[in-house]
Amino acid sequence: MTASSIRTDLTERFGIDYPIFGFTPSQDVAAAISRAGGLGVLGCVRFNDPGELNDVLEWMHENTDGKPFGVDVVMPAKIPTEGSRTDLDTMIPPEHRAFVERTLDDLGVPPLPDGGDRVNTGVLGWLHSVARSHVDVAMEHAAKYGQIKLIANALGSPPEDVIDLSHRHGVAVAALAGSREHALNHVQAGVDIVIAQGYEGGGHTGEVTSMVLWPEIVDAVGDLAPVLAAGGVGDGRQMAAALALGTQGVWMGTAWLTAAEYQLGATGDGPSTVQQALLKATSRDTVRRRIYSGKPARLLKTKWTDAWDAAGAPDPLPMPLQNLLVGEAHARISQSDDPDVVAMPAGQIVGRFNDVLPVADMIAAMVDGYGDSVKRMNGTLGD
Amino acid sequence: MTASSIRTDLTERFGIDYPIFGFTPSQDVAAAISRAGGLGVLGCVRFNDPGELNDVLEWMHENTDGKPFGVDVVMPAKIPTEGSRTDLDTMIPPEHRAFVERTLDDLGVPPLPDGGDRVNTGVLGWLHSVARSHVDVAMEHAAKYGQIKLIANALGSPPEDVIDLSHRHGVAVAALAGSREHALNHVQAGVDIVIAQGYEGGGHTGEVTSMVLWPEIVDAVGDLAPVLAAGGVGDGRQMAAALALGTQGVWMGTAWLTAAEYQLGATGDGPSTVQQALLKATSRDTVRRRIYSGKPARLLKTKWTDAWDAAGAPDPLPMPLQNLLVGEAHARISQSDDPDVVAMPAGQIVGRFNDVLPVADMIAAMVDGYGDSVKRMNGTLGD
């Protein structure tokens, strides 16, 4: 049974065919999700240069047939340690640096070919000032084309002025929540949509799993905000479970990392090194650790995460210092070619993705699977 | 929308109205579940004396209107350390005993009033010979009345002769699985029903959450065995999610601990000390630790679990030594009256249970909630 649409409050609000919200750092994937009837959400944290983000959003505009899309920023509600690169550098203990260097050597990760140019990769987007520049660029685009309809924040409620600015531009604000308390704080702060992310999700997660967390947050926020279900969604059955549990749609991230359109990290034909690691991973091949950013985040389990688990490894530093500490290591790892040494957020659902498929096919299969689940459930009802 | 029945392969197989399988150590609760149209499964681990189990099963027969019910035993497929109490006692390091004594003193847990009589509580059922006596008593009852239709094993596949014996008595065999590999091993061993228990479940659990694990196991075992969904089920929405994900029913444990019929540990009117702890717990008030049995099990987070997490606490011992070590402590704790010091397996869904309700009302509400979920999902389907 294929449905031409799956309607929830959120599909009506955004004018999309399916309640599938796809978070991805790849503009190719984000555009493909929106074209296929979902809502692609471009992760901005990798853009250190606002001009680059501007160019990419322009490309999104040209490649989405006028369909809506969103952006995702990493903006702590409380502004954490800020300052110049030099200020922050002095706060990192030398023994932490030595551990990282030694580990990279042990794992055979080569130095960066171009010296220090990539050193900042993945770092600056975590700083409040840079995240704020992402917001400004996105709002300019929203005003210009009216296609950006959603801004999501991965770290708590966004600051009040960002929420106000978004609303003035007709952009809905979403925020990730790992607990009932987070969700209530978001709604109180003026957030429009709560993304309830369970323990099994990739990246930053709390302790409570999707099965328990989603309906708990649905009940807690009631009519104040629709809830998107994140963490553990990979096929149409899980989308059916999400809607059965009272959410208004699904938020997926890990699924798209092995999509055919995902070109980040590609160095030639075939899957990239990171994709090779993702394709072979099972649901048991992730760990939740503070080593990526300083806050607990679920990552692919590799020799890199094993090294941080080994006896003698230092405790991770608080955000944003940990990301600064490992920023160069991440850049070095992402340029090496060993699938057993990658540093990549991924959820437990990674075990379901073992083939490279186009986004449109993935979404069509999800819609079919959703229909099958509904049909099966109707068949269970007695007289 | 109230359904008079919810039909799956498993409701047809057992001749029950709803695919609700309720595991509980309480015969009052187990009987109430079967009377209300589910299948009550009596946990046997607490019966050190086979004669006592025999009497309780006789009581179940007299109080279930001829409806089917089941039993649950704790029987490792590989027979672990066995032997007399004295043999095993010598394997426990004195510093572990000292830690337990010191902790109980620190937490103000009084000694047992009757000396040593209760010392073995909760211990012997973990030994293979005792679990085997549970099987024999259950099979006698199955032969006598034909009401025992299911035997479930909490620790891997049961031994081959137990599976054969059960089948000769027309008793289906179920086994808990925390991973795809466990499930495949069970089916290969001749187990009839796989109970897929996610990370969020109470008691022994693996790392993979229900949202990811249930469909993964459904796909892995295919037509070889129906799958029951365990871990995180508390209301009709979660039952709908379980069936949407391809399972044939739900297996619930934590839900019943605060049912009105649950009398274990009661010392007077009102909720017992353990129930007070469960009623006030949120979904974030559990931890998964090896301190209960030697294998990772999810427990209510209390001052007792905190003590084992504190600096200087010893590492837990392997099964069955850890349970032997803490057996007397569990008995002492269960006779004390501090809800902040309990030792109790419970899943994250404990946060949903904040009122004492009769089993029949709980099941009626689940059936209603299931119907509402199906109705809501039908409403999402476009033309």
PDB file of C-alpha atoms in Angstrom, chain B residues 21-283:
ATOM      1  CA  PHE B  21       1.969 -10.958  28.218  1.00  0.00           C
ATOM      2  CA  GLY B  22       2.511  -9.938  31.811  1.00  0.00           C
ATOM      3  CA  PHE B  23       5.550 -11.137  33.726  1.00  0.00           C
ATOM      4  CA  THR B  24       5.231 -10.826  37.485  1.00  0.00           C
ATOM      5  CA  PRO B  25       6.445 -12.579  40.632  1.00  0.00           C
ATOM      6  CA  SER B  26       2.939 -12.125  42.099  1.00  0.00           C
ATOM      7  CA  GLN B  27       0.354 -14.853  41.624  1.00  0.00           C
ATOM      8  CA  ASP B  28      -2.412 -12.342  42.365  1.00  0.00           C
ATOM      9  CA  VAL B  29      -1.257 -10.136  39.504  1.00  0.00           C
ATOM     10  CA  ALA B  30      -0.558 -13.027  37.108  1.00  0.00           C
ATOM     11  CA  ALA B  31      -4.026 -14.451  37.667  1.00  0.00           C
ATOM     12  CA  ALA B  32      -5.612 -11.015  37.195  1.00  0.00           C
ATOM     13  CA  ILE B  33      -3.781 -10.555  33.870  1.00  0.00           C
ATOM     14  CA  SER B  34      -5.060 -13.888  32.561  1.00  0.00           C
ATOM     15  CA  ARG B  35      -8.595 -13.197  33.794  1.00  0.00           C
ATOM     16  CA  ALA B  36      -8.526  -9.806  32.014  1.00  0.00           C
ATOM     17  CA  GLY B  37      -7.707 -11.368  28.647  1.00  0.00           C
ATOM     18  CA  GLY B  38      -3.914 -11.249  28.618  1.00  0.00           C
ATOM     19  CA  LEU B  39      -1.511 -14.011  29.554  1.00  0.00           C
ATOM     20  CA  GLY B  40      -0.114 -13.840  33.069  1.00  0.00           C
ATOM     21  CA  VAL B  41       3.379 -15.283  33.487  1.00  0.00           C
ATOM     22  CA  LEU B  42       4.444 -16.160  37.029  1.00  0.00           C
ATOM     23  CA  GLY B  43       8.099 -15.498  37.854  1.00  0.00           C
ATOM     24  CA  CYS B  44       9.434 -18.532  39.734  1.00  0.00           C
ATOM     25  CA  VAL B  45      12.866 -17.342  40.837  1.00  0.00           C
ATOM     26  CA  ARG B  46      11.626 -16.431  44.318  1.00  0.00           C
ATOM     27  CA  PHE B  47      10.474 -19.985  45.110  1.00  0.00           C
ATOM     28  CA  ASN B  48      13.305 -21.765  46.880  1.00  0.00           C
ATOM     29  CA  ASP B  49      10.911 -24.596  47.804  1.00  0.00           C
ATOM     30  CA  PRO B  50       9.295 -26.493  44.909  1.00  0.00           C
ATOM     31  CA  GLY B  51       6.396 -27.334  47.205  1.00  0.00           C
ATOM     32  CA  GLU B  52       5.621 -23.650  47.642  1.00  0.00           C
ATOM     33  CA  LEU B  53       5.585 -23.154  43.869  1.00  0.00           C
ATOM     34  CA  ASN B  54       3.278 -26.154  43.581  1.00  0.00           C
ATOM     35  CA  ASP B  55       0.808 -24.602  46.022  1.00  0.00           C
ATOM     36  CA  VAL B  56       0.911 -21.269  44.223  1.00  0.00           C
ATOM     37  CA  LEU B  57       0.276 -22.874  40.830  1.00  0.00           C
ATOM     38  CA  GLU B  58      -2.665 -24.723  42.398  1.00  0.00           C
ATOM     39  CA  TRP B  59      -3.972 -21.339  43.571  1.00  0.00           C
ATOM     40  CA  MET B  60      -3.467 -19.946  40.050  1.00  0.00           C
ATOM     41  CA  HIS B  61      -5.559 -22.815  38.673  1.00  0.00           C
ATOM     42  CA  GLU B  62      -8.347 -21.998  41.094  1.00  0.00           C
ATOM     43  CA  ASN B  63      -8.320 -18.292  40.320  1.00  0.00           C
ATOM     44  CA  THR B  64      -8.018 -18.013  36.538  1.00  0.00           C
ATOM     45  CA  ASP B  65     -11.397 -19.283  35.287  1.00  0.00           C
ATOM     46  CA  GLY B  66      -9.669 -21.879  33.150  1.00  0.00           C
ATOM     47  CA  LYS B  67      -7.725 -19.250  31.210  1.00  0.00           C
ATOM     48  CA  PRO B  68      -4.152 -19.942  30.099  1.00  0.00           C
ATOM     49  CA  PHE B  69      -1.114 -18.702  31.960  1.00  0.00           C
ATOM     50  CA  GLY B  70       2.649 -19.181  31.959  1.00  0.00           C
ATOM     51  CA  VAL B  71       5.716 -19.487  34.138  1.00  0.00           C
ATOM     52  CA  ASP B  72       9.121 -17.800  33.944  1.00  0.00           C
ATOM     53  CA  VAL B  73      12.310 -19.479  35.122  1.00  0.00           C
ATOM     54  CA  VAL B  74      15.916 -18.300  35.304  1.00  0.00           C
ATOM     55  CA  MET B  75      17.925 -21.057  33.710  1.00  0.00           C
ATOM     56  CA  PRO B  76      21.269 -20.373  32.039  1.00  0.00           C
ATOM     57  CA  ALA B  77      21.826 -22.477  28.916  1.00  0.00           C
ATOM     58  CA  LYS B  78      25.373 -23.068  30.061  1.00  0.00           C
ATOM     59  CA  ILE B  79      25.312 -24.359  33.602  1.00  0.00           C
ATOM     60  CA  PRO B  80      27.419 -21.883  35.581  1.00  0.00           C
ATOM     61  CA  THR B  81      29.138 -22.323  38.894  1.00  0.00           C
ATOM     62  CA  GLU B  82      27.020 -24.749  40.866  1.00  0.00           C
ATOM     63  CA  GLY B  83      27.544 -26.316  44.197  1.00  0.00           C
ATOM     64  CA  SER B  84      26.510 -26.136  47.771  1.00  0.00           C
ATOM     65  CA  ARG B  85      26.025 -22.865  49.531  1.00  0.00           C
ATOM     66  CA  THR B  86      29.285 -23.491  51.359  1.00  0.00           C
ATOM     67  CA  ASP B  87      31.298 -24.107  48.172  1.00  0.00           C
ATOM     68  CA  LEU B  88      30.066 -20.891  46.651  1.00  0.00           C
ATOM     69  CA  ASP B  89      30.519 -18.923  49.843  1.00  0.00           C
ATOM     70  CA  THR B  90      34.248 -19.544  49.776  1.00  0.00           C
ATOM     71  CA  MET B  91      34.476 -17.879  46.360  1.00  0.00           C
ATOM     72  CA  ILE B  92      33.282 -14.486  47.637  1.00  0.00           C
ATOM     73  CA  PRO B  93      36.150 -12.154  48.586  1.00  0.00           C
ATOM     74  CA  PRO B  94      35.932 -10.869  52.171  1.00  0.00           C
ATOM     75  CA  GLU B  95      36.352  -7.259  51.033  1.00  0.00           C
ATOM     76  CA  HIS B  96      33.123  -7.584  49.033  1.00  0.00           C
ATOM     77  CA  ARG B  97      31.287  -8.813  52.115  1.00  0.00           C
ATOM     78  CA  ALA B  98      32.747  -5.984  54.165  1.00  0.00           C
ATOM     79  CA  PHE B  99      31.601  -3.423  51.590  1.00  0.00           C
ATOM     80  CA  VAL B 100      28.044  -4.770  51.661  1.00  0.00           C
ATOM     81  CA  GLU B 101      27.921  -4.769  55.465  1.00  0.00           C
ATOM     82  CA  ARG B 102      29.378  -1.272  55.693  1.00  0.00           C
ATOM     83  CA  THR B 103      26.978   0.047  53.050  1.00  0.00           C
ATOM     84  CA  LEU B 104      23.920  -1.404  54.771  1.00  0.00           C
ATOM     85  CA  ASP B 105      25.051   0.158  58.034  1.00  0.00           C
ATOM     86  CA  ASP B 106      25.672   3.508  56.361  1.00  0.00           C
ATOM     87  CA  LEU B 107      22.207   3.420  54.795  1.00  0.00           C
ATOM     88  CA  GLY B 108      20.558   2.519  58.093  1.00  0.00           C
ATOM     89  CA  VAL B 109      19.202  -0.827  56.925  1.00  0.00           C
ATOM     90  CA  PRO B 110      18.352  -2.905  60.027  1.00  0.00           C
ATOM     91  CA  PRO B 111      19.421  -6.555  60.372  1.00  0.00           C
ATOM     92  CA  LEU B 112      16.871  -9.287  59.737  1.00  0.00           C
ATOM     93  CA  PRO B 113      14.547  -9.675  62.726  1.00  0.00           C
ATOM     94  CA  ASP B 114      14.545 -13.461  62.586  1.00  0.00           C
ATOM     95  CA  GLY B 115      18.272 -14.051  62.379  1.00  0.00           C
ATOM     96  CA  GLY B 116      19.271 -15.973  59.285  1.00  0.00           C
ATOM     97  CA  ASP B 117      16.073 -17.557  58.055  1.00  0.00           C
ATOM     98  CA  ARG B 118      15.645 -15.236  55.111  1.00  0.00           C
ATOM     99  CA  VAL B 119      19.294 -15.268  54.150  1.00  0.00           C
ATOM    100  CA  ASN B 120      18.739 -17.380  51.049  1.00  0.00           C
ATOM    101  CA  THR B 121      15.960 -15.195  49.685  1.00  0.00           C
ATOM    102  CA  GLY B 122      16.357 -14.514  46.011  1.00  0.00           C
ATOM    103  CA  VAL B 123      19.415 -16.672  45.747  1.00  0.00           C
ATOM    104  CA  LEU B 124      18.565 -20.269  45.102  1.00  0.00           C
ATOM    105  CA  GLY B 125      16.287 -19.692  42.132  1.00  0.00           C
ATOM    106  CA  TRP B 126      19.375 -18.601  40.216  1.00  0.00           C
ATOM    107  CA  LEU B 127      20.951 -22.019  40.667  1.00  0.00           C
ATOM    108  CA  HIS B 128      20.404 -24.491  37.878  1.00  0.00           C
ATOM    109  CA  SER B 129      19.149 -27.285  40.095  1.00  0.00           C
ATOM    110  CA  VAL B 130      16.487 -25.083  41.660  1.00  0.00           C
ATOM    111  CA  ALA B 131      15.372 -23.625  38.315  1.00  0.00           C
ATOM    112  CA  ARG B 132      15.105 -27.186  37.042  1.00  0.00           C
ATOM    113  CA  SER B 133      12.783 -28.079  39.923  1.00  0.00           C
ATOM    114  CA  HIS B 134      10.570 -25.140  38.866  1.00  0.00           C
ATOM    115  CA  VAL B 135      10.353 -26.642  35.389  1.00  0.00           C
ATOM    116  CA  ASP B 136       9.344 -30.044  36.774  1.00  0.00           C
ATOM    117  CA  VAL B 137       6.642 -28.609  39.014  1.00  0.00           C
ATOM    118  CA  ALA B 138       5.280 -26.510  36.141  1.00  0.00           C
ATOM    119  CA  MET B 139       5.174 -29.502  33.802  1.00  0.00           C
ATOM    120  CA  GLU B 140       3.261 -31.563  36.346  1.00  0.00           C
ATOM    121  CA  HIS B 141       0.722 -28.773  36.475  1.00  0.00           C
ATOM    122  CA  ALA B 142       0.572 -28.500  32.710  1.00  0.00           C
ATOM    123  CA  ALA B 143      -0.180 -32.218  32.519  1.00  0.00           C
ATOM    124  CA  LYS B 144      -2.787 -32.004  35.277  1.00  0.00           C
ATOM    125  CA  TYR B 145      -4.832 -28.964  34.221  1.00  0.00           C
ATOM    126  CA  GLY B 146      -3.626 -27.934  30.759  1.00  0.00           C
ATOM    127  CA  GLN B 147      -3.601 -24.261  31.712  1.00  0.00           C
ATOM    128  CA  ILE B 148       0.143 -23.664  31.684  1.00  0.00           C
ATOM    129  CA  LYS B 149       0.778 -22.850  28.036  1.00  0.00           C
ATOM    130  CA  LEU B 150       4.071 -20.986  28.141  1.00  0.00           C
ATOM    131  CA  ILE B 151       7.434 -21.316  29.837  1.00  0.00           C
ATOM    132  CA  ALA B 152       9.797 -18.395  29.468  1.00  0.00           C
ATOM    133  CA  ASN B 153      13.476 -18.320  30.268  1.00  0.00           C
ATOM    134  CA  ALA B 154      15.168 -15.102  31.281  1.00  0.00           C
ATOM    135  CA  LEU B 155      18.765 -16.170  30.595  1.00  0.00           C
ATOM    136  CA  GLY B 156      19.359 -17.507  27.110  1.00  0.00           C
ATOM    137  CA  SER B 157      17.915 -20.633  25.531  1.00  0.00           C
ATOM    138  CA  PRO B 158      16.789 -23.305  28.002  1.00  0.00           C
ATOM    139  CA  PRO B 159      18.637 -26.658  27.856  1.00  0.00           C
ATOM    140  CA  GLU B 160      17.516 -28.984  25.072  1.00  0.00           C
ATOM    141  CA  ASP B 161      15.779 -31.483  27.367  1.00  0.00           C
ATOM    142  CA  VAL B 162      13.715 -28.708  28.942  1.00  0.00           C
ATOM    143  CA  ILE B 163      12.562 -27.594  25.492  1.00  0.00           C
ATOM    144  CA  ASP B 164      11.666 -31.190  24.586  1.00  0.00           C
ATOM    145  CA  LEU B 165       9.851 -31.759  27.872  1.00  0.00           C
ATOM    146  CA  SER B 166       7.859 -28.553  27.424  1.00  0.00           C
ATOM    147  CA  HIS B 167       6.848 -29.465  23.898  1.00  0.00           C
ATOM    148  CA  ARG B 168       5.692 -32.906  25.027  1.00  0.00           C
ATOM    149  CA  HIS B 169       3.390 -31.138  27.500  1.00  0.00           C
ATOM    150  CA  GLY B 170       2.058 -28.727  24.877  1.00  0.00           C
ATOM    151  CA  VAL B 171       3.870 -25.828  26.512  1.00  0.00           C
ATOM    152  CA  ALA B 172       5.439 -23.220  24.230  1.00  0.00           C
ATOM    153  CA  VAL B 173       8.972 -22.086  25.070  1.00  0.00           C
ATOM    154  CA  ALA B 174       9.949 -18.413  25.037  1.00  0.00           C
ATOM    155  CA  ALA B 175      13.340 -16.864  25.708  1.00  0.00           C
ATOM    156  CA  LEU B 176      14.523 -13.307  26.199  1.00  0.00           C
ATOM    157  CA  ALA B 177      16.926 -11.873  23.636  1.00  0.00           C
ATOM    158  CA  GLY B 178      18.892  -8.649  23.864  1.00  0.00           C
ATOM    159  CA  SER B 179      20.497  -8.915  20.445  1.00  0.00           C
ATOM    160  CA  ARG B 180      19.930 -10.333  16.980  1.00  0.00           C
ATOM    161  CA  GLU B 181      22.513 -13.057  17.719  1.00  0.00           C
ATOM    162  CA  HIS B 182      20.698 -14.165  20.893  1.00  0.00           C
ATOM    163  CA  ALA B 183      17.452 -14.411  18.946  1.00  0.00           C
ATOM    164  CA  LEU B 184      18.972 -16.548  16.210  1.00  0.00           C
ATOM    165  CA  ASN B 185      20.557 -18.837  18.802  1.00  0.00           C
ATOM    166  CA  HIS B 186      17.182 -19.269  20.512  1.00  0.00           C
ATOM    167  CA  VAL B 187      15.410 -20.215  17.305  1.00  0.00           C
ATOM    168  CA  GLN B 188      18.179 -22.635  16.410  1.00  0.00           C
ATOM    169  CA  ALA B 189      17.840 -24.252  19.842  1.00  0.00           C
ATOM    170  CA  GLY B 190      14.133 -24.859  19.297  1.00  0.00           C
ATOM    171  CA  VAL B 191      12.653 -21.902  21.188  1.00  0.00           C
ATOM    172  CA  ASP B 192       9.125 -21.109  19.923  1.00  0.00           C
ATOM    173  CA  ILE B 193       8.801 -17.416  20.802  1.00  0.00           C
ATOM    174  CA  VAL B 194      11.526 -14.776  21.039  1.00  0.00           C
ATOM    175  CA  ILE B 195      11.056 -12.023  23.606  1.00  0.00           C
ATOM    176  CA  ALA B 196      13.071  -9.076  22.273  1.00  0.00           C
ATOM    177  CA  GLN B 197      13.976  -6.939  25.260  1.00  0.00           C
ATOM    178  CA  GLY B 198      15.457  -3.507  24.660  1.00  0.00           C
ATOM    179  CA  TYR B 199      17.994  -1.571  26.705  1.00  0.00           C
ATOM    180  CA  GLU B 200      15.222   0.355  28.513  1.00  0.00           C
ATOM    181  CA  GLY B 201      13.697  -2.781  30.025  1.00  0.00           C
ATOM    182  CA  GLY B 202      13.901  -3.779  33.669  1.00  0.00           C
ATOM    183  CA  GLY B 203      16.198  -6.590  34.748  1.00  0.00           C
ATOM    184  CA  HIS B 204      18.762  -8.077  32.384  1.00  0.00           C
ATOM    185  CA  THR B 205      19.118  -6.063  29.197  1.00  0.00           C
ATOM    186  CA  GLY B 206      21.534  -5.515  26.347  1.00  0.00           C
ATOM    187  CA  GLU B 207      22.645  -2.223  24.795  1.00  0.00           C
ATOM    188  CA  VAL B 208      20.273  -1.954  21.832  1.00  0.00           C
ATOM    189  CA  THR B 209      16.987  -0.137  22.462  1.00  0.00           C
ATOM    190  CA  SER B 210      13.519  -1.449  21.724  1.00  0.00           C
ATOM    191  CA  MET B 211      12.927   0.899  18.770  1.00  0.00           C
ATOM    192  CA  VAL B 212      15.946  -0.575  16.990  1.00  0.00           C
ATOM    193  CA  LEU B 213      16.004  -4.093  18.424  1.00  0.00           C
ATOM    194  CA  TRP B 214      12.394  -5.218  17.916  1.00  0.00           C
ATOM    195  CA  PRO B 215      12.270  -4.886  14.108  1.00  0.00           C
ATOM    196  CA  GLU B 216      15.860  -6.104  13.841  1.00  0.00           C
ATOM    197  CA  ILE B 217      14.909  -9.342  15.594  1.00  0.00           C
ATOM    198  CA  VAL B 218      11.618  -9.603  13.685  1.00  0.00           C
ATOM    199  CA  ASP B 219      13.609  -9.453  10.449  1.00  0.00           C
ATOM    200  CA  ALA B 220      16.296 -11.845  11.706  1.00  0.00           C
ATOM    201  CA  VAL B 221      13.970 -14.653  12.786  1.00  0.00           C
ATOM    202  CA  GLY B 222      11.462 -14.139   9.960  1.00  0.00           C
ATOM    203  CA  ASP B 223       8.821 -16.860   9.852  1.00  0.00           C
ATOM    204  CA  LEU B 224      10.738 -19.085  12.265  1.00  0.00           C
ATOM    205  CA  ALA B 225       9.263 -17.547  15.416  1.00  0.00           C
ATOM    206  CA  PRO B 226       6.878 -14.800  16.495  1.00  0.00           C
ATOM    207  CA  VAL B 227       8.452 -11.994  18.504  1.00  0.00           C
ATOM    208  CA  LEU B 228       7.186 -10.418  21.709  1.00  0.00           C
ATOM    209  CA  ALA B 229       8.182  -6.805  22.384  1.00  0.00           C
ATOM    210  CA  ALA B 230       9.720  -6.134  25.802  1.00  0.00           C
ATOM    211  CA  GLY B 231      11.300  -3.033  27.297  1.00  0.00           C
ATOM    212  CA  GLY B 232       9.507   0.297  27.455  1.00  0.00           C
ATOM    213  CA  VAL B 233       5.894  -0.847  27.152  1.00  0.00           C
ATOM    214  CA  GLY B 234       3.480   0.874  29.499  1.00  0.00           C
ATOM    215  CA  ASP B 235       0.400   1.931  27.590  1.00  0.00           C
ATOM    216  CA  GLY B 236      -1.661   1.271  24.481  1.00  0.00           C
ATOM    217  CA  ARG B 237       0.453   3.577  22.334  1.00  0.00           C
ATOM    218  CA  GLN B 238       3.513   1.471  23.029  1.00  0.00           C
ATOM    219  CA  MET B 239       1.544  -1.685  22.250  1.00  0.00           C
ATOM    220  CA  ALA B 240       0.601  -0.048  18.953  1.00  0.00           C
ATOM    221  CA  ALA B 241       4.264   0.806  18.344  1.00  0.00           C
ATOM    222  CA  ALA B 242       5.210  -2.796  19.099  1.00  0.00           C
ATOM    223  CA  LEU B 243       2.766  -4.150  16.548  1.00  0.00           C
ATOM    224  CA  ALA B 244       3.683  -1.427  14.020  1.00  0.00           C
ATOM    225  CA  LEU B 245       7.277  -2.621  14.342  1.00  0.00           C
ATOM    226  CA  GLY B 246       6.266  -6.163  13.408  1.00  0.00           C
ATOM    227  CA  THR B 247       6.058  -7.939  16.757  1.00  0.00           C
ATOM    228  CA  GLN B 248       3.077 -10.095  17.712  1.00  0.00           C
ATOM    229  CA  GLY B 249       2.498  -8.749  21.184  1.00  0.00           C
ATOM    230  CA  VAL B 250       4.000  -7.096  24.233  1.00  0.00           C
ATOM    231  CA  TRP B 251       5.795  -8.488  27.253  1.00  0.00           C
ATOM    232  CA  MET B 252       5.501  -6.204  30.274  1.00  0.00           C
ATOM    233  CA  GLY B 253       7.004  -6.458  33.743  1.00  0.00           C
ATOM    234  CA  THR B 254       7.535  -3.092  35.420  1.00  0.00           C
ATOM    235  CA  ALA B 255       3.915  -2.063  34.783  1.00  0.00           C
ATOM    236  CA  TRP B 256       2.478  -4.573  37.240  1.00  0.00           C
ATOM    237  CA  LEU B 257       4.700  -3.814  40.228  1.00  0.00           C
ATOM    238  CA  THR B 258       2.346  -1.029  41.292  1.00  0.00           C
ATOM    239  CA  ALA B 259      -0.894  -2.817  40.370  1.00  0.00           C
ATOM    240  CA  ALA B 260      -3.529  -2.925  43.077  1.00  0.00           C
ATOM    241  CA  GLU B 261      -3.290  -6.715  43.226  1.00  0.00           C
ATOM    242  CA  TYR B 262       0.478  -6.697  43.901  1.00  0.00           C
ATOM    243  CA  GLN B 263       0.801  -7.723  47.540  1.00  0.00           C
ATOM    244  CA  LEU B 264       4.433  -8.892  47.763  1.00  0.00           C
ATOM    245  CA  GLY B 265       6.306  -6.822  50.294  1.00  0.00           C
ATOM    246  CA  ALA B 266       3.102  -5.328  51.711  1.00  0.00           C
ATOM    247  CA  THR B 267       3.150  -4.771  55.444  1.00  0.00           C
ATOM    248  CA  GLY B 268      -0.169  -3.039  55.918  1.00  0.00           C
ATOM    249  CA  ASP B 269      -2.542  -0.716  54.114  1.00  0.00           C
ATOM    250  CA  GLY B 270      -1.352   1.385  51.225  1.00  0.00           C
ATOM    251  CA  PRO B 271       1.591   0.933  48.892  1.00  0.00           C
ATOM    252  CA  SER B 272       4.582  -1.005  50.187  1.00  0.00           C
ATOM    253  CA  THR B 273       7.969   0.636  50.589  1.00  0.00           C
ATOM    254  CA  VAL B 274       9.089  -0.648  47.191  1.00  0.00           C
ATOM    255  CA  GLN B 275       5.865   0.548  45.592  1.00  0.00           C
ATOM    256  CA  GLN B 276       6.350   3.996  47.105  1.00  0.00           C
ATOM    257  CA  ALA B 277       9.773   4.087  45.458  1.00  0.00           C
ATOM    258  CA  LEU B 278       8.360   2.940  42.115  1.00  0.00           C
ATOM    259  CA  LEU B 279       5.419   5.360  42.183  1.00  0.00           C
ATOM    260  CA  LYS B 280       7.656   8.395  42.642  1.00  0.00           C
ATOM    261  CA  ALA B 281      10.359   7.328  40.169  1.00  0.00           C
ATOM    262  CA  THR B 282      10.696   9.068  36.793  1.00  0.00           C
ATOM    263  CA  SER B 283      11.984   7.570  33.557  1.00  0.00           C
TER     264      SER B 283
END
